[in-house]
Short mmCIF file of C-alpha atoms and ligand atoms in Angstrom, two decimals:
data_model
loop_
_atom_site.label_atom_id
_atom_site.label_comp_id
_atom_site.label_asym_id
_atom_site.label_seq_id
_atom_site.Cartn_x
_atom_site.Cartn_y
_atom_site.Cartn_z
CA MET A 1 7.80 43.15 0.89
CA ASP A 2 7.13 39.89 2.75
CA GLU A 3 8.14 39.77 6.39
CA PHE A 4 9.82 36.43 5.97
CA LYS A 5 10.84 33.89 3.36
CA ILE A 6 8.88 30.73 2.70
CA LEU A 7 10.96 27.73 1.67
CA LYS A 8 9.20 24.85 -0.02
CA ILE A 9 11.42 22.17 1.48
CA LYS A 10 9.43 19.21 0.24
CA GLU A 11 9.69 20.41 -3.37
CA SER A 12 13.45 20.82 -3.14
CA VAL A 13 13.77 17.32 -1.66
CA PHE A 14 11.85 15.94 -4.63
CA GLU A 15 13.83 18.00 -7.18
CA ASN A 16 17.13 16.82 -5.74
CA ASN A 17 15.93 13.22 -5.66
CA ASP A 18 14.72 13.41 -9.27
CA LYS A 19 18.20 14.52 -10.38
CA GLN A 20 19.87 11.69 -8.44
CA ALA A 21 17.38 9.23 -9.90
CA ASP A 22 18.11 10.33 -13.48
CA LEU A 23 21.86 10.00 -12.87
CA LEU A 24 21.39 6.51 -11.41
CA ARG A 25 19.30 5.47 -14.44
CA GLU A 26 22.10 6.67 -16.74
CA ASP A 27 24.65 4.60 -14.75
CA LEU A 28 22.40 1.53 -14.91
CA LYS A 29 21.89 1.94 -18.65
CA ARG A 30 25.65 2.18 -19.19
CA ASP A 31 26.29 -0.88 -16.99
CA LYS A 32 23.50 -2.85 -18.72
CA THR A 33 21.71 -3.51 -15.46
CA PHE A 34 17.91 -3.30 -15.50
CA LEU A 35 16.37 -2.21 -12.19
CA LEU A 36 12.76 -2.96 -11.27
CA ASN A 37 11.20 -1.16 -8.30
CA LEU A 38 8.49 -3.41 -6.82
CA MET A 39 6.00 -1.73 -4.50
CA SER A 40 2.86 -2.76 -2.60
CA SER A 41 1.19 -2.85 0.81
CA PRO A 42 2.72 -5.20 3.39
CA GLY A 43 1.55 -8.77 2.83
CA SER A 44 0.31 -8.45 -0.75
CA GLY A 45 2.87 -11.00 -1.93
CA LYS A 46 6.05 -9.18 -3.04
CA THR A 47 8.47 -11.72 -1.60
CA THR A 48 6.43 -14.74 -2.69
CA THR A 49 6.14 -13.31 -6.23
CA LEU A 50 9.89 -12.60 -6.31
CA VAL A 51 10.73 -16.16 -5.33
CA ARG A 52 8.41 -17.49 -8.09
CA THR A 53 9.91 -15.08 -10.63
CA ILE A 54 13.44 -16.15 -9.73
CA GLU A 55 12.47 -19.82 -10.19
CA VAL A 56 11.24 -19.08 -13.73
CA LEU A 57 14.01 -16.74 -14.89
CA LYS A 58 17.19 -17.72 -13.01
CA ASP A 59 18.63 -19.82 -15.85
CA GLU A 60 18.04 -17.05 -18.43
CA MET A 61 19.41 -13.96 -16.68
CA ARG A 62 21.55 -13.01 -13.73
CA ILE A 63 19.19 -11.68 -11.06
CA GLY A 64 20.05 -9.69 -7.93
CA ILE A 65 17.56 -8.73 -5.21
CA LEU A 66 17.53 -5.71 -2.90
CA GLU A 67 15.25 -6.28 0.08
CA ALA A 68 14.29 -3.04 1.80
CA ASP A 69 12.68 -3.22 5.20
CA ILE A 70 12.47 -1.02 8.23
CA ASP A 71 14.38 -3.41 10.46
CA SER A 72 14.03 -7.12 9.65
CA ASP A 73 15.77 -9.64 7.40
CA VAL A 74 13.00 -12.22 6.99
CA ASP A 75 12.59 -11.53 3.26
CA ALA A 76 16.33 -11.70 2.49
CA HIS A 77 16.40 -15.18 4.09
CA ALA A 78 13.47 -16.29 1.90
CA VAL A 79 15.22 -15.06 -1.26
CA ALA A 80 18.67 -16.39 -0.24
CA LYS A 81 17.18 -19.91 -0.15
CA THR A 82 16.81 -19.73 -3.96
CA GLY A 83 20.57 -19.22 -4.28
CA THR A 84 20.09 -15.74 -5.74
CA LYS A 85 22.34 -12.83 -4.85
CA VAL A 86 20.50 -10.71 -2.28
CA ILE A 87 21.18 -7.78 0.03
CA GLN A 88 19.03 -6.58 2.93
CA LEU A 89 18.68 -2.82 3.33
CA HIS A 90 17.47 -1.43 6.64
CA THR A 91 15.83 1.96 6.27
CA GLY A 92 15.85 2.60 10.04
CA GLY A 93 12.22 3.68 10.17
CA MET A 94 12.00 5.40 6.77
CA CYS A 95 8.89 4.35 4.87
CA HIS A 96 10.42 4.44 1.37
CA LEU A 97 13.69 4.29 -0.54
CA ASP A 98 15.00 7.32 -2.42
CA ALA A 99 17.49 7.31 -5.29
CA ASP A 100 20.54 7.75 -3.08
CA MET A 101 19.54 4.86 -0.79
CA THR A 102 18.89 2.70 -3.85
CA LYS A 103 22.32 3.59 -5.24
CA GLN A 104 23.93 2.57 -1.95
CA GLY A 105 21.99 -0.69 -2.08
CA LEU A 106 23.14 -1.42 -5.63
CA LEU A 107 26.76 -0.69 -4.64
CA GLY A 108 26.38 -3.06 -1.69
CA LEU A 109 24.88 -5.77 -3.90
CA GLY A 110 27.43 -5.30 -6.68
CA THR A 111 25.84 -5.09 -10.14
CA LYS A 112 28.74 -6.00 -12.43
CA ASP A 113 27.40 -9.53 -12.86
CA ILE A 114 23.68 -8.61 -12.68
CA ASP A 115 21.36 -8.25 -15.71
CA CYS A 116 18.20 -7.67 -13.69
CA ALA A 117 18.11 -6.17 -10.20
CA ILE A 118 14.80 -6.07 -8.36
CA LEU A 119 14.14 -3.82 -5.39
CA GLU A 120 11.45 -4.95 -2.95
CA ASN A 121 10.53 -1.52 -1.63
CA VAL A 122 9.18 -0.88 1.88
CA GLY A 123 5.54 -2.04 2.13
CA ASN A 124 3.11 0.85 1.79
CA LEU A 125 1.17 2.56 -0.97
CA VAL A 126 1.99 6.18 -0.08
CA CYS A 127 5.66 7.20 0.38
CA PRO A 128 7.28 4.85 -2.20
CA ALA A 129 5.04 6.38 -4.89
CA GLU A 130 6.50 9.83 -4.23
CA PHE A 131 10.17 8.97 -4.61
CA ASP A 132 11.77 8.04 -7.92
CA THR A 133 14.34 5.37 -7.02
CA GLY A 134 16.14 5.58 -10.37
CA ALA A 135 14.56 2.31 -11.48
CA SER A 136 14.24 1.39 -15.16
CA LYS A 137 10.60 0.39 -14.57
CA ASN A 138 8.13 0.49 -11.68
CA ALA A 139 5.81 -2.33 -10.70
CA MET A 140 3.19 -2.75 -8.02
CA ILE A 141 1.16 -5.57 -6.56
CA LEU A 142 -2.43 -5.24 -5.40
CA SER A 143 -3.75 -8.40 -3.78
CA ILE A 144 -7.37 -9.53 -3.79
CA PRO A 145 -7.91 -9.33 0.03
CA GLU A 146 -6.92 -5.63 0.01
CA GLY A 147 -10.10 -4.73 -1.85
CA ASP A 148 -11.02 -3.21 -5.19
CA ASP A 149 -11.22 0.37 -3.87
CA LYS A 150 -7.45 0.86 -3.58
CA PRO A 151 -7.02 2.70 -6.92
CA LEU A 152 -9.55 5.22 -5.59
CA LYS A 153 -7.70 5.63 -2.28
CA TYR A 154 -4.09 5.63 -3.51
CA PRO A 155 -4.30 7.05 -7.05
CA LEU A 156 -0.68 8.28 -7.19
CA MET A 157 0.77 4.79 -6.78
CA PHE A 158 -1.44 3.38 -9.54
CA SER A 159 -0.61 6.27 -11.86
CA ILE A 160 3.21 5.99 -11.66
CA VAL A 161 3.72 2.27 -12.25
CA ASP A 162 4.34 0.54 -15.59
CA VAL A 163 2.82 -2.76 -14.57
CA LEU A 164 0.23 -3.85 -12.00
CA LEU A 165 0.12 -7.43 -10.74
CA ILE A 166 -3.20 -8.38 -9.19
CA ASN A 167 -2.07 -11.16 -6.85
CA LYS A 168 -3.87 -13.89 -4.89
CA ILE A 169 -6.27 -14.38 -7.79
CA ASP A 170 -6.70 -17.94 -6.41
CA ALA A 171 -8.65 -16.37 -3.52
CA ILE A 172 -11.05 -14.23 -5.60
CA ASP A 173 -14.11 -16.38 -4.78
CA TYR A 174 -13.72 -15.62 -1.07
CA PHE A 175 -13.59 -11.84 -1.39
CA ASP A 176 -15.88 -9.17 -2.68
CA PHE A 177 -13.40 -8.01 -5.35
CA ASP A 178 -14.59 -6.67 -8.71
CA LEU A 179 -11.67 -7.34 -11.08
CA GLU A 180 -13.22 -5.50 -14.03
CA ALA A 181 -13.95 -2.42 -11.87
CA VAL A 182 -10.31 -2.35 -10.73
CA LYS A 183 -9.05 -2.59 -14.32
CA GLU A 184 -11.35 0.28 -15.31
CA ARG A 185 -10.32 2.47 -12.35
CA VAL A 186 -6.63 1.84 -12.97
CA LYS A 187 -6.82 2.45 -16.74
CA LYS A 188 -8.53 5.77 -16.07
CA LEU A 189 -5.54 6.84 -13.94
CA ASN A 190 -2.92 5.26 -16.17
CA PRO A 191 -4.04 4.32 -19.72
CA ASN A 192 -0.71 2.70 -20.69
CA ILE A 193 -0.39 0.42 -17.68
CA LYS A 194 -0.05 -3.35 -18.16
CA ILE A 195 -2.32 -5.32 -15.80
CA ILE A 196 -1.61 -8.99 -15.08
CA PRO A 197 -3.72 -11.09 -12.67
CA ILE A 198 -1.45 -13.63 -10.96
CA SER A 199 -1.27 -16.12 -8.13
CA ALA A 200 2.17 -16.42 -6.59
CA ARG A 201 0.75 -19.48 -4.81
CA THR A 202 -0.57 -21.51 -7.79
CA GLY A 203 1.65 -19.96 -10.49
CA GLU A 204 -1.30 -18.62 -12.54
CA GLY A 205 -0.24 -15.63 -14.66
CA ILE A 206 3.43 -15.96 -13.69
CA GLU A 207 4.52 -16.84 -17.23
CA GLU A 208 2.84 -13.69 -18.63
CA TRP A 209 4.56 -11.63 -15.91
CA ALA A 210 7.93 -13.31 -16.60
CA GLN A 211 7.49 -12.55 -20.30
CA TRP A 212 6.85 -8.87 -19.56
CA LEU A 213 10.03 -8.76 -17.48
CA ARG A 214 12.09 -10.65 -20.10
CA THR A 215 11.09 -8.12 -22.77
CA GLU A 216 11.85 -5.11 -20.57
CA VAL A 217 15.26 -6.47 -19.50
CA LYS A 218 16.14 -7.23 -23.12
CA ASN A 219 15.11 -3.75 -24.32
CA TRP A 220 17.09 -2.09 -21.52
CA ASN A 221 20.25 -4.10 -21.96
CA GLU A 222 20.40 -3.94 -25.76
N1 GDP B 301 -3.57 -17.32 -1.31
C1 GDP B 301 -2.46 -16.71 -1.65
N2 GDP B 301 -1.59 -16.30 -0.71
C2 GDP B 301 -0.47 -15.66 -1.11
C3 GDP B 301 -0.16 -15.42 -2.46
N3 GDP B 301 1.01 -14.74 -2.54
C4 GDP B 301 1.42 -14.57 -1.28
N4 GDP B 301 0.55 -15.14 -0.40
C5 GDP B 301 0.66 -15.17 1.07
O1 GDP B 301 0.54 -13.84 1.56
C6 GDP B 301 1.38 -13.63 2.70
C7 GDP B 301 2.30 -12.43 2.49
O2 GDP B 301 3.18 -12.70 1.39
P1 GDP B 301 4.59 -11.97 1.22
O3 GDP B 301 5.18 -12.48 -0.05
O4 GDP B 301 5.40 -12.12 2.45
O5 GDP B 301 4.12 -10.43 1.07
P2 GDP B 301 5.00 -9.09 1.11
O6 GDP B 301 4.87 -8.55 2.50
O7 GDP B 301 4.35 -8.18 0.12
O8 GDP B 301 6.40 -9.44 0.72
C8 GDP B 301 2.13 -14.95 2.89
O9 GDP B 301 1.47 -15.70 3.88
C9 GDP B 301 2.02 -15.62 1.53
O10 GDP B 301 2.09 -17.03 1.60
C10 GDP B 301 -1.11 -15.89 -3.47
O11 GDP B 301 -0.96 -15.73 -4.67
N5 GDP B 301 -2.23 -16.50 -2.98
MG1 MG B 302 8.20 -9.07 1.68
#
């Protein structure tokens, strides 16, 4: 007999979170609210892309934004300027949002009048990939200046998302970024992923991205 018990705490944290996430997804489905979890490194363009997306879709659907950050409210101010309903969530040092925190955020935002809620997760490519937030779909942004090796370094993130936006495509001539190599690396990890090159600055690719989102929101809320 073993001298002592070994508890796999991390596994039980994940199991519990997965259950909460499934329950949240059921609630969202019932309430006809689509939830997108948007992840990326800091500075890859989440907030800029959100503001662009709101500009394109705000007259077609009721959008609500959850801004998660360790301790600032810069992004909520940027989104509030568009007139969209937004809530700032402070994680108090936590590097990701789990399903329970997301649920609290949605309660704080109020989703009765929201067709499409978007969560700007905390900026990093590690922890957010490990926690199911209960979102209907997961998206990530990789920006050109970050380099084309990121799918090799952070494979989990690239393998769990439904759509990858390759942002700052306007700057591709200034960086050593092999777009085709990235597509190949990502497809190897995640054959069903949708990849859309965009520029949140110039608007390139934003219509294709908006169309992806339109279709997903419609399918969810039917
Ligand atoms: N050149 C270029 N800069 C961008 C683009 N999207 C965002 N940026 C800039 O990148 C910086 C970080 O963007 P932000 O949206 O705050 O990134 P976040 O930290 O992921 O939310 C800002 O200075 C943006 O103006 C883009 O498509 N092209
Ligand atoms: Mg931001």
